[in-house]
Amino acid sequence: MTEAILLVGGRGTRLRPLTVNTPKPMVPAAGVPFLTHQLARARAAGVEHIVLATSYLAEVFEPYFGDGSALGLHIEYVTEEEPLGTGGAIRNVAARLHSGPDDPVLIFNGDILTGLDIPALVRTHETTGADVSLHLTRVEDPRAYGLVPTDATGRVTAFLEKPQTPEEIVTDQINAGAYVFRRSVIDTIPEGRPVSVERETFPDLLATGAHLQGMVDSTYWLDLGTPQAFVRGSADLVLGRAPSPAVPGRCGDRLILPTATVAPDAKLTGGTVVGDGAYVGEGARVTGSTILEGAVVQPGAVITDSLIGARAHIGERTILTGTVIGDGAEIGPDNELREGVRVWCDARIPGGAVRFSSDQ
């Protein structure tokens, strides 16, 4: 296997305001755009040629990654004029593939952080003679996902969308967002219209007797679709819980990029990342958080499990817990923002304007 398709065209609406100015795969995780981790893991698995299926803010990918040579890859870019869904995006890039009809093509969703054994998935595909092989993972609560039951040999028997009742939960196996397609199967996807592989392509293939094989791999897996998950994923990369050859430094409690400035008595823990040109002042405490490029955290601020956007400004003694601060936003001193708060890009919150406790 030498080819892969990465689906990176989504609008990332669940991640806003992180994705107002930046497509989801380009939001930094552990110091580099998240997509870098996926590309590096694909290269480590033997992939040489990757086609990026882009749509939303498509113009930012190529200036950053170029032809892929810096990563040891050959990268091509195909942009959808209108969103085509997962299946439509795969079909839309088919002409850029070089594989023969029976060759395997690896396909990744662009928002999954995983420790998947990619060569093992390809071996499973080849040894079983499958038309499509799917990475499956087990989750405690599968109600938010599509279920994929399999028989004793691992062959997929059904695709069940987001069960609503206990009776519908027939397995804890879910579609984990990585596939190996027989090249010829890609050409059977309808062209020029939106298609979902989960809701249309896979069920249709199953109905016509195609061989769909599941491989359960329960290593690290995280859907980075929400701000809380994205922050956690970045911290896990820094801590070494999630594997990636692209982390720009040694794994540990914190990652400080070269041009960042951190006061000697500031305390950074829990996989915190401080981006290039960012500043963390005296006595600040930052735990499990990401501070993006050029952001400023003033002295005495306490930031936990949060993401601070590029060029944002956090005032003295302000407390942030489980929050997302958009690019260029300014949070004045002595504010207190708690779980789930999203402050939009370039917004301004005056000093002491939002609190959950007394100001005394």
mmCIF file of C-alpha atoms in Angstrom:
data_model
loop_
_atom_site.group_PDB
_atom_site.id
_atom_site.type_symbol
_atom_site.label_atom_id
_atom_site.label_comp_id
_atom_site.label_asym_id
_atom_site.label_seq_id
_atom_site.Cartn_x
_atom_site.Cartn_y
_atom_site.Cartn_z
ATOM 1 C CA MET A 1 0.000 0.000 0.000
ATOM 2 C CA THR A 2 1.487 3.319 -1.055
ATOM 3 C CA GLU A 3 -1.561 5.597 -1.436
ATOM 4 C CA ALA A 4 -4.003 7.300 0.891
ATOM 5 C CA ILE A 5 -6.860 9.807 0.818
ATOM 6 C CA LEU A 6 -7.359 12.202 3.721
ATOM 7 C CA LEU A 7 -10.803 13.753 4.045
ATOM 8 C CA VAL A 8 -10.177 17.291 5.282
ATOM 9 C CA GLY A 9 -13.061 19.261 3.782
ATOM 10 C CA GLY A 10 -15.416 19.566 6.766
ATOM 11 C CA ARG A 11 -16.435 22.955 8.131
ATOM 12 C CA GLY A 12 -15.727 22.001 11.744
ATOM 13 C CA THR A 13 -18.888 23.678 13.021
ATOM 14 C CA ARG A 14 -18.746 21.876 16.387
ATOM 15 C CA LEU A 15 -15.299 23.382 16.944
ATOM 16 C CA ARG A 16 -16.194 27.021 16.372
ATOM 17 C CA PRO A 17 -14.746 29.563 17.087
ATOM 18 C CA LEU A 18 -11.511 27.573 16.570
ATOM 19 C CA THR A 19 -12.502 27.019 12.955
ATOM 20 C CA VAL A 20 -13.636 30.544 12.069
ATOM 21 C CA ASN A 21 -10.249 31.383 10.541
ATOM 22 C CA THR A 22 -8.702 27.912 10.338
ATOM 23 C CA PRO A 23 -9.977 24.608 8.897
ATOM 24 C CA LYS A 24 -10.268 21.928 11.559
ATOM 25 C CA PRO A 25 -7.297 19.788 10.392
ATOM 26 C CA MET A 26 -5.046 22.873 10.531
ATOM 27 C CA VAL A 27 -5.840 23.831 14.149
ATOM 28 C CA PRO A 28 -2.600 23.218 16.090
ATOM 29 C CA ALA A 29 -2.436 20.149 18.330
ATOM 30 C CA ALA A 30 0.778 19.605 20.294
ATOM 31 C CA GLY A 31 2.459 22.463 18.474
ATOM 32 C CA VAL A 32 1.716 21.591 14.825
ATOM 33 C CA PRO A 33 -1.446 21.473 12.693
ATOM 34 C CA PHE A 34 -3.387 18.336 13.617
ATOM 35 C CA LEU A 35 -3.136 17.111 10.035
ATOM 36 C CA THR A 36 0.650 16.885 10.457
ATOM 37 C CA HIS A 37 0.208 14.048 12.950
ATOM 38 C CA GLN A 38 -1.976 12.092 10.522
ATOM 39 C CA LEU A 39 0.411 12.614 7.622
ATOM 40 C CA ALA A 40 3.409 11.561 9.716
ATOM 41 C CA ARG A 41 1.703 8.391 10.926
ATOM 42 C CA ALA A 42 0.665 7.484 7.377
ATOM 43 C CA ARG A 43 4.241 7.977 6.178
ATOM 44 C CA ALA A 44 5.558 5.825 9.033
ATOM 45 C CA ALA A 45 3.172 3.070 7.863
ATOM 46 C CA GLY A 46 4.639 3.114 4.363
ATOM 47 C CA VAL A 47 2.306 5.501 2.550
ATOM 48 C CA GLU A 48 4.090 7.582 -0.086
ATOM 49 C CA HIS A 49 1.323 9.358 -2.031
ATOM 50 C CA ILE A 50 -1.532 11.205 -0.309
ATOM 51 C CA VAL A 51 -4.429 13.092 -1.847
ATOM 52 C CA LEU A 52 -6.057 15.712 0.399
ATOM 53 C CA ALA A 53 -9.777 16.108 -0.287
ATOM 54 C CA THR A 54 -10.314 19.757 0.679
ATOM 55 C CA SER A 55 -13.275 22.127 0.695
ATOM 56 C CA TYR A 56 -13.642 24.623 3.586
ATOM 57 C CA LEU A 57 -10.769 27.176 3.609
ATOM 58 C CA ALA A 58 -9.014 24.915 1.095
ATOM 59 C CA GLU A 59 -6.482 27.610 0.246
ATOM 60 C CA VAL A 60 -4.537 27.215 3.511
ATOM 61 C CA PHE A 61 -3.367 23.612 3.088
ATOM 62 C CA GLU A 62 -0.965 23.794 0.151
ATOM 63 C CA PRO A 63 1.004 26.861 1.318
ATOM 64 C CA TYR A 64 1.784 24.984 4.539
ATOM 65 C CA PHE A 65 2.513 21.455 3.301
ATOM 66 C CA GLY A 66 3.555 22.144 -0.297
ATOM 67 C CA ASP A 67 4.321 18.972 -2.243
ATOM 68 C CA GLY A 68 4.826 17.023 1.000
ATOM 69 C CA SER A 69 8.536 16.411 0.458
ATOM 70 C CA ALA A 70 9.418 17.775 3.912
ATOM 71 C CA LEU A 71 7.460 14.847 5.344
ATOM 72 C CA GLY A 72 8.784 12.340 2.831
ATOM 73 C CA LEU A 73 5.466 12.319 0.969
ATOM 74 C CA HIS A 74 4.013 13.293 -2.378
ATOM 75 C CA ILE A 75 0.874 15.329 -1.571
ATOM 76 C CA GLU A 76 -1.779 16.401 -4.052
ATOM 77 C CA TYR A 77 -4.799 18.622 -3.389
ATOM 78 C CA VAL A 78 -8.319 18.334 -4.778
ATOM 79 C CA THR A 79 -10.907 20.963 -3.814
ATOM 80 C CA GLU A 80 -14.659 20.368 -3.881
ATOM 81 C CA GLU A 81 -16.633 23.249 -5.343
ATOM 82 C CA GLU A 82 -19.652 22.107 -3.317
ATOM 83 C CA PRO A 83 -19.474 19.842 -0.229
ATOM 84 C CA LEU A 84 -19.811 16.222 -1.361
ATOM 85 C CA GLY A 85 -19.866 14.270 1.905
ATOM 86 C CA THR A 86 -17.402 11.524 2.779
ATOM 87 C CA GLY A 87 -18.235 9.234 -0.145
ATOM 88 C CA GLY A 88 -18.501 12.045 -2.664
ATOM 89 C CA ALA A 89 -15.142 13.418 -1.569
ATOM 90 C CA ILE A 90 -13.491 10.009 -2.020
ATOM 91 C CA ARG A 91 -14.966 9.655 -5.507
ATOM 92 C CA ASN A 92 -13.983 13.216 -6.386
ATOM 93 C CA VAL A 93 -10.261 12.507 -5.945
ATOM 94 C CA ALA A 94 -10.228 9.071 -7.608
ATOM 95 C CA ALA A 95 -8.594 10.359 -10.799
ATOM 96 C CA ARG A 96 -5.467 11.325 -8.815
ATOM 97 C CA LEU A 97 -4.828 7.762 -7.604
ATOM 98 C CA HIS A 98 -2.191 5.622 -9.272
ATOM 99 C CA SER A 99 -3.225 2.244 -7.823
ATOM 100 C CA GLY A 100 -4.385 -0.726 -9.880
ATOM 101 C CA PRO A 101 -7.987 -2.019 -9.568
ATOM 102 C CA ASP A 102 -7.189 -4.545 -6.820
ATOM 103 C CA ASP A 103 -4.691 -2.418 -4.898
ATOM 104 C CA PRO A 104 -5.520 -1.157 -1.388
ATOM 105 C CA VAL A 105 -6.130 2.553 -0.797
ATOM 106 C CA LEU A 106 -6.076 3.874 2.782
ATOM 107 C CA ILE A 107 -8.708 6.483 3.703
ATOM 108 C CA PHE A 108 -8.721 8.629 6.858
ATOM 109 C CA ASN A 109 -11.248 11.037 8.309
ATOM 110 C CA GLY A 110 -9.449 14.281 9.098
ATOM 111 C CA ASP A 111 -10.636 14.678 12.697
ATOM 112 C CA ILE A 112 -9.659 11.388 14.349
ATOM 113 C CA LEU A 113 -6.640 11.025 16.641
ATOM 114 C CA THR A 114 -5.759 7.354 16.841
ATOM 115 C CA GLY A 115 -3.013 4.873 17.579
ATOM 116 C CA LEU A 116 -4.373 2.517 14.914
ATOM 117 C CA ASP A 117 -1.954 -0.156 13.665
ATOM 118 C CA ILE A 118 -2.250 0.850 10.008
ATOM 119 C CA PRO A 119 -0.180 -2.053 8.587
ATOM 120 C CA ALA A 120 -2.371 -4.501 10.545
ATOM 121 C CA LEU A 121 -5.511 -3.024 8.954
ATOM 122 C CA VAL A 122 -3.964 -3.424 5.500
ATOM 123 C CA ARG A 123 -2.910 -7.023 6.282
ATOM 124 C CA THR A 124 -6.438 -7.787 7.436
ATOM 125 C CA HIS A 125 -7.779 -6.356 4.196
ATOM 126 C CA GLU A 126 -5.445 -8.430 2.048
ATOM 127 C CA THR A 127 -5.648 -11.730 3.922
ATOM 128 C CA THR A 128 -9.464 -11.698 4.012
ATOM 129 C CA GLY A 129 -9.844 -10.583 0.388
ATOM 130 C CA ALA A 130 -12.211 -7.808 1.472
ATOM 131 C CA ASP A 131 -13.618 -5.118 -0.791
ATOM 132 C CA VAL A 132 -13.513 -2.622 2.080
ATOM 133 C CA SER A 133 -11.968 -3.008 5.520
ATOM 134 C CA LEU A 134 -12.942 -0.772 8.429
ATOM 135 C CA HIS A 135 -11.146 0.162 11.608
ATOM 136 C CA LEU A 136 -13.579 -0.482 14.460
ATOM 137 C CA THR A 137 -13.158 0.555 18.065
ATOM 138 C CA ARG A 138 -15.175 -0.225 21.192
ATOM 139 C CA VAL A 139 -16.800 2.528 23.255
ATOM 140 C CA GLU A 140 -18.644 2.450 26.566
ATOM 141 C CA ASP A 141 -21.607 4.480 25.307
ATOM 142 C CA PRO A 142 -22.202 3.894 21.583
ATOM 143 C CA ARG A 143 -25.401 5.954 21.286
ATOM 144 C CA ALA A 144 -23.640 8.871 19.581
ATOM 145 C CA TYR A 145 -22.058 6.660 16.941
ATOM 146 C CA GLY A 146 -22.880 4.318 14.089
ATOM 147 C CA LEU A 147 -22.719 0.681 15.260
ATOM 148 C CA VAL A 148 -20.943 -1.941 13.151
ATOM 149 C CA PRO A 149 -21.710 -5.524 14.254
ATOM 150 C CA THR A 150 -19.549 -8.326 12.851
ATOM 151 C CA ASP A 151 -19.699 -12.123 12.752
ATOM 152 C CA ALA A 152 -17.171 -14.507 14.320
ATOM 153 C CA THR A 153 -14.740 -13.971 11.421
ATOM 154 C CA GLY A 154 -14.896 -10.169 11.628
ATOM 155 C CA ARG A 155 -17.090 -9.797 8.557
ATOM 156 C CA VAL A 156 -19.459 -6.829 8.838
ATOM 157 C CA THR A 157 -23.125 -7.837 9.069
ATOM 158 C CA ALA A 158 -24.885 -4.450 9.331
ATOM 159 C CA PHE A 159 -24.549 -0.695 9.746
ATOM 160 C CA LEU A 160 -26.798 0.732 12.451
ATOM 161 C CA GLU A 161 -26.996 4.514 12.773
ATOM 162 C CA LYS A 162 -26.971 6.014 16.291
ATOM 163 C CA PRO A 163 -29.183 3.693 18.371
ATOM 164 C CA GLN A 164 -31.819 5.350 20.539
ATOM 165 C CA THR A 165 -33.076 2.460 22.706
ATOM 166 C CA PRO A 166 -31.249 -0.261 24.706
ATOM 167 C CA GLU A 167 -32.660 -2.899 22.338
ATOM 168 C CA GLU A 168 -30.921 -1.230 19.385
ATOM 169 C CA ILE A 169 -27.489 -1.425 21.022
ATOM 170 C CA VAL A 170 -26.449 -4.815 19.668
ATOM 171 C CA THR A 171 -22.688 -4.151 19.845
ATOM 172 C CA ASP A 172 -20.192 -1.714 21.337
ATOM 173 C CA GLN A 173 -18.211 -1.639 18.069
ATOM 174 C CA ILE A 174 -18.277 1.629 16.156
ATOM 175 C CA ASN A 175 -16.908 2.923 12.889
ATOM 176 C CA ALA A 176 -13.608 4.562 13.867
ATOM 177 C CA GLY A 177 -13.109 6.563 10.665
ATOM 178 C CA ALA A 178 -10.256 4.731 8.885
ATOM 179 C CA TYR A 179 -10.758 2.391 5.930
ATOM 180 C CA VAL A 180 -8.941 0.391 3.292
ATOM 181 C CA PHE A 181 -10.781 0.316 -0.051
ATOM 182 C CA ARG A 182 -10.088 -1.952 -2.976
ATOM 183 C CA ARG A 183 -9.285 0.666 -5.629
ATOM 184 C CA SER A 184 -12.019 -0.546 -7.993
ATOM 185 C CA VAL A 185 -14.687 -0.066 -5.308
ATOM 186 C CA ILE A 186 -14.017 3.681 -5.230
ATOM 187 C CA ASP A 187 -15.127 3.913 -8.876
ATOM 188 C CA THR A 188 -18.562 2.508 -7.958
ATOM 189 C CA ILE A 189 -19.378 5.549 -5.785
ATOM 190 C CA PRO A 190 -21.748 7.909 -7.651
ATOM 191 C CA GLU A 191 -19.969 10.918 -9.115
ATOM 192 C CA GLY A 192 -20.819 14.606 -8.844
ATOM 193 C CA ARG A 193 -23.252 14.531 -5.925
ATOM 194 C CA PRO A 194 -23.078 14.308 -2.116
ATOM 195 C CA VAL A 195 -22.607 10.749 -0.853
ATOM 196 C CA SER A 196 -22.101 9.472 2.696
ATOM 197 C CA VAL A 197 -19.997 6.334 2.981
ATOM 198 C CA GLU A 198 -21.568 5.625 6.366
ATOM 199 C CA ARG A 199 -25.220 5.993 5.313
ATOM 200 C CA GLU A 200 -25.101 5.060 1.623
ATOM 201 C CA THR A 201 -21.896 3.479 0.306
ATOM 202 C CA PHE A 202 -21.311 0.881 3.015
ATOM 203 C CA PRO A 203 -24.965 -0.242 3.387
ATOM 204 C CA ASP A 204 -25.316 -0.462 -0.424
ATOM 205 C CA LEU A 205 -22.158 -2.543 -0.725
ATOM 206 C CA LEU A 206 -23.408 -4.860 2.008
ATOM 207 C CA ALA A 207 -26.789 -5.218 0.266
ATOM 208 C CA THR A 208 -25.106 -6.288 -2.979
ATOM 209 C CA GLY A 209 -23.025 -8.982 -1.276
ATOM 210 C CA ALA A 210 -19.682 -7.176 -1.117
ATOM 211 C CA HIS A 211 -17.192 -8.285 1.520
ATOM 212 C CA LEU A 212 -16.776 -5.662 4.228
ATOM 213 C CA GLN A 213 -14.317 -6.644 6.936
ATOM 214 C CA GLY A 214 -14.016 -5.102 10.373
ATOM 215 C CA MET A 215 -10.825 -4.982 12.423
ATOM 216 C CA VAL A 216 -11.206 -4.056 16.072
ATOM 217 C CA ASP A 217 -8.229 -2.055 17.282
ATOM 218 C CA SER A 218 -8.797 -0.626 20.748
ATOM 219 C CA THR A 219 -5.648 1.441 21.032
ATOM 220 C CA TYR A 220 -5.945 5.183 21.619
ATOM 221 C CA TRP A 221 -8.889 6.720 19.742
ATOM 222 C CA LEU A 222 -10.475 10.161 20.037
ATOM 223 C CA ASP A 223 -12.899 12.080 17.844
ATOM 224 C CA LEU A 224 -11.627 15.671 17.955
ATOM 225 C CA GLY A 225 -14.970 17.154 16.946
ATOM 226 C CA THR A 226 -15.548 19.278 20.061
ATOM 227 C CA PRO A 227 -13.296 21.907 21.671
ATOM 228 C CA GLN A 228 -13.021 19.843 24.856
ATOM 229 C CA ALA A 229 -11.927 16.773 22.884
ATOM 230 C CA PHE A 230 -9.458 18.790 20.823
ATOM 231 C CA VAL A 231 -7.792 20.236 23.916
ATOM 232 C CA ARG A 232 -7.630 16.765 25.459
ATOM 233 C CA GLY A 233 -6.163 15.268 22.289
ATOM 234 C CA SER A 234 -3.419 17.884 22.153
ATOM 235 C CA ALA A 235 -2.548 17.275 25.811
ATOM 236 C CA ASP A 236 -2.477 13.497 25.254
ATOM 237 C CA LEU A 237 -0.041 13.961 22.359
ATOM 238 C CA VAL A 238 2.269 16.025 24.570
ATOM 239 C CA LEU A 239 1.979 13.550 27.445
ATOM 240 C CA GLY A 240 2.741 10.644 25.113
ATOM 241 C CA ARG A 241 -0.604 8.925 25.614
ATOM 242 C CA ALA A 242 -1.439 9.354 21.918
ATOM 243 C CA PRO A 243 1.356 8.273 19.570
ATOM 244 C CA SER A 244 2.720 10.614 16.908
ATOM 245 C CA PRO A 245 6.138 11.015 15.298
ATOM 246 C CA ALA A 246 5.307 14.685 14.591
ATOM 247 C CA VAL A 247 5.329 16.124 18.134
ATOM 248 C CA PRO A 248 8.017 18.851 17.940
ATOM 249 C CA GLY A 249 9.849 17.948 21.124
ATOM 250 C CA ARG A 250 10.096 15.355 23.866
ATOM 251 C CA CYS A 251 6.903 14.079 25.432
ATOM 252 C CA GLY A 252 6.310 15.345 28.927
ATOM 253 C CA ASP A 253 4.199 17.614 31.106
ATOM 254 C CA ARG A 254 4.484 20.592 28.782
ATOM 255 C CA LEU A 255 5.610 21.677 25.318
ATOM 256 C CA ILE A 256 6.991 25.200 24.880
ATOM 257 C CA LEU A 257 7.723 26.161 21.287
ATOM 258 C CA PRO A 258 11.050 27.901 20.613
ATOM 259 C CA THR A 259 9.914 31.533 20.358
ATOM 260 C CA ALA A 260 7.474 31.414 23.280
ATOM 261 C CA THR A 261 8.246 33.264 26.520
ATOM 262 C CA VAL A 262 7.301 31.728 29.871
ATOM 263 C CA ALA A 263 8.032 33.360 33.223
ATOM 264 C CA PRO A 264 10.332 31.250 35.437
ATOM 265 C CA ASP A 265 7.717 30.876 38.179
ATOM 266 C CA ALA A 266 4.780 30.082 35.862
ATOM 267 C CA LYS A 267 3.561 26.513 36.308
ATOM 268 C CA LEU A 268 2.679 24.520 33.177
ATOM 269 C CA THR A 269 1.399 20.949 33.602
ATOM 270 C CA GLY A 270 -0.891 18.275 32.167
ATOM 271 C CA GLY A 271 0.321 18.389 28.558
ATOM 272 C CA THR A 272 0.061 22.166 28.167
ATOM 273 C CA VAL A 273 1.310 23.675 24.902
ATOM 274 C CA VAL A 274 2.607 27.242 24.530
ATOM 275 C CA GLY A 275 2.780 28.263 20.869
ATOM 276 C CA ASP A 276 5.360 30.313 19.006
ATOM 277 C CA GLY A 277 5.497 33.939 20.100
ATOM 278 C CA ALA A 278 3.083 33.373 22.988
ATOM 279 C CA TYR A 279 3.714 34.790 26.466
ATOM 280 C CA VAL A 280 2.882 33.375 29.903
ATOM 281 C CA GLY A 281 3.426 35.783 32.791
ATOM 282 C CA GLU A 282 4.611 35.487 36.365
ATOM 283 C CA GLY A 283 2.720 33.168 38.679
ATOM 284 C CA ALA A 284 0.334 31.965 35.978
ATOM 285 C CA ARG A 285 -0.853 28.354 36.274
ATOM 286 C CA VAL A 286 -1.784 26.509 33.096
ATOM 287 C CA THR A 287 -2.967 22.887 33.170
ATOM 288 C CA GLY A 288 -3.884 20.647 30.210
ATOM 289 C CA SER A 289 -4.381 23.641 27.928
ATOM 290 C CA THR A 290 -3.281 24.930 24.531
ATOM 291 C CA ILE A 291 -2.077 28.512 24.096
ATOM 292 C CA LEU A 292 -1.785 29.298 20.411
ATOM 293 C CA GLU A 293 0.646 31.506 18.527
ATOM 294 C CA GLY A 294 1.091 35.057 19.806
ATOM 295 C CA ALA A 295 -1.404 34.747 22.677
ATOM 296 C CA VAL A 296 -0.715 36.534 25.968
ATOM 297 C CA VAL A 297 -1.478 35.158 29.429
ATOM 298 C CA GLN A 298 -0.931 37.836 32.030
ATOM 299 C CA PRO A 299 0.497 37.230 35.517
ATOM 300 C CA GLY A 300 -1.606 35.290 37.998
ATOM 301 C CA ALA A 301 -4.050 33.866 35.452
ATOM 302 C CA VAL A 302 -5.238 30.292 36.051
ATOM 303 C CA ILE A 303 -6.127 28.295 32.953
ATOM 304 C CA THR A 304 -7.352 24.693 33.024
ATOM 305 C CA ASP A 305 -8.405 22.409 30.119
ATOM 306 C CA SER A 306 -8.873 25.404 27.827
ATOM 307 C CA LEU A 307 -7.767 26.627 24.433
ATOM 308 C CA ILE A 308 -6.541 30.176 23.937
ATOM 309 C CA GLY A 309 -6.698 31.304 20.302
ATOM 310 C CA ALA A 310 -3.946 33.000 18.340
ATOM 311 C CA ARG A 311 -3.178 36.562 19.527
ATOM 312 C CA ALA A 312 -5.817 36.348 22.270
ATOM 313 C CA HIS A 313 -5.137 38.231 25.517
ATOM 314 C CA ILE A 314 -5.956 36.879 28.987
ATOM 315 C CA GLY A 315 -5.858 39.445 31.786
ATOM 316 C CA GLU A 316 -4.267 39.219 35.194
ATOM 317 C CA ARG A 317 -5.859 36.830 37.728
ATOM 318 C CA THR A 318 -8.504 35.710 35.241
ATOM 319 C CA ILE A 319 -9.641 32.096 35.746
ATOM 320 C CA LEU A 320 -10.582 29.942 32.748
ATOM 321 C CA THR A 321 -11.825 26.363 33.128
ATOM 322 C CA GLY A 322 -12.936 24.271 30.142
ATOM 323 C CA THR A 323 -13.311 27.317 27.894
ATOM 324 C CA VAL A 324 -12.371 28.291 24.348
ATOM 325 C CA ILE A 325 -11.141 31.785 23.588
ATOM 326 C CA GLY A 326 -11.234 32.736 19.902
ATOM 327 C CA ASP A 327 -8.410 34.307 17.914
ATOM 328 C CA GLY A 328 -7.702 37.896 18.896
ATOM 329 C CA ALA A 329 -10.221 37.960 21.765
ATOM 330 C CA GLU A 330 -9.426 39.982 24.870
ATOM 331 C CA ILE A 331 -10.480 38.832 28.336
ATOM 332 C CA GLY A 332 -9.862 41.536 30.906
ATOM 333 C CA PRO A 333 -8.426 40.941 34.370
ATOM 334 C CA ASP A 334 -10.362 39.284 37.224
ATOM 335 C CA ASN A 335 -12.871 37.430 35.038
ATOM 336 C CA GLU A 336 -14.034 33.895 35.729
ATOM 337 C CA LEU A 337 -15.213 31.716 32.819
ATOM 338 C CA ARG A 338 -16.272 28.119 33.315
ATOM 339 C CA GLU A 339 -17.017 24.914 31.406
ATOM 340 C CA GLY A 340 -18.492 25.252 27.951
ATOM 341 C CA VAL A 341 -17.986 28.975 27.457
ATOM 342 C CA ARG A 342 -16.874 29.955 23.946
ATOM 343 C CA VAL A 343 -15.677 33.516 23.409
ATOM 344 C CA TRP A 344 -15.759 34.508 19.740
ATOM 345 C CA CYS A 345 -12.847 35.840 17.748
ATOM 346 C CA ASP A 346 -11.915 39.479 18.510
ATOM 347 C CA ALA A 347 -14.555 39.772 21.274
ATOM 348 C CA ARG A 348 -13.806 41.980 24.267
ATOM 349 C CA ILE A 349 -14.778 41.214 27.880
ATOM 350 C CA PRO A 350 -13.960 44.064 30.294
ATOM 351 C CA GLY A 351 -12.161 43.448 33.562
ATOM 352 C CA GLY A 352 -14.276 41.769 36.256
ATOM 353 C CA ALA A 353 -17.321 41.579 33.949
ATOM 354 C CA VAL A 354 -18.064 37.834 34.252
ATOM 355 C CA ARG A 355 -17.769 35.982 37.559
ATOM 356 C CA PHE A 356 -19.112 32.902 39.311
ATOM 357 C CA SER A 357 -17.868 33.879 42.723
ATOM 358 C CA SER A 358 -17.681 37.060 44.774
ATOM 359 C CA ASP A 359 -15.107 39.644 43.803
ATOM 360 C CA GLN A 360 -14.106 40.018 47.453
#
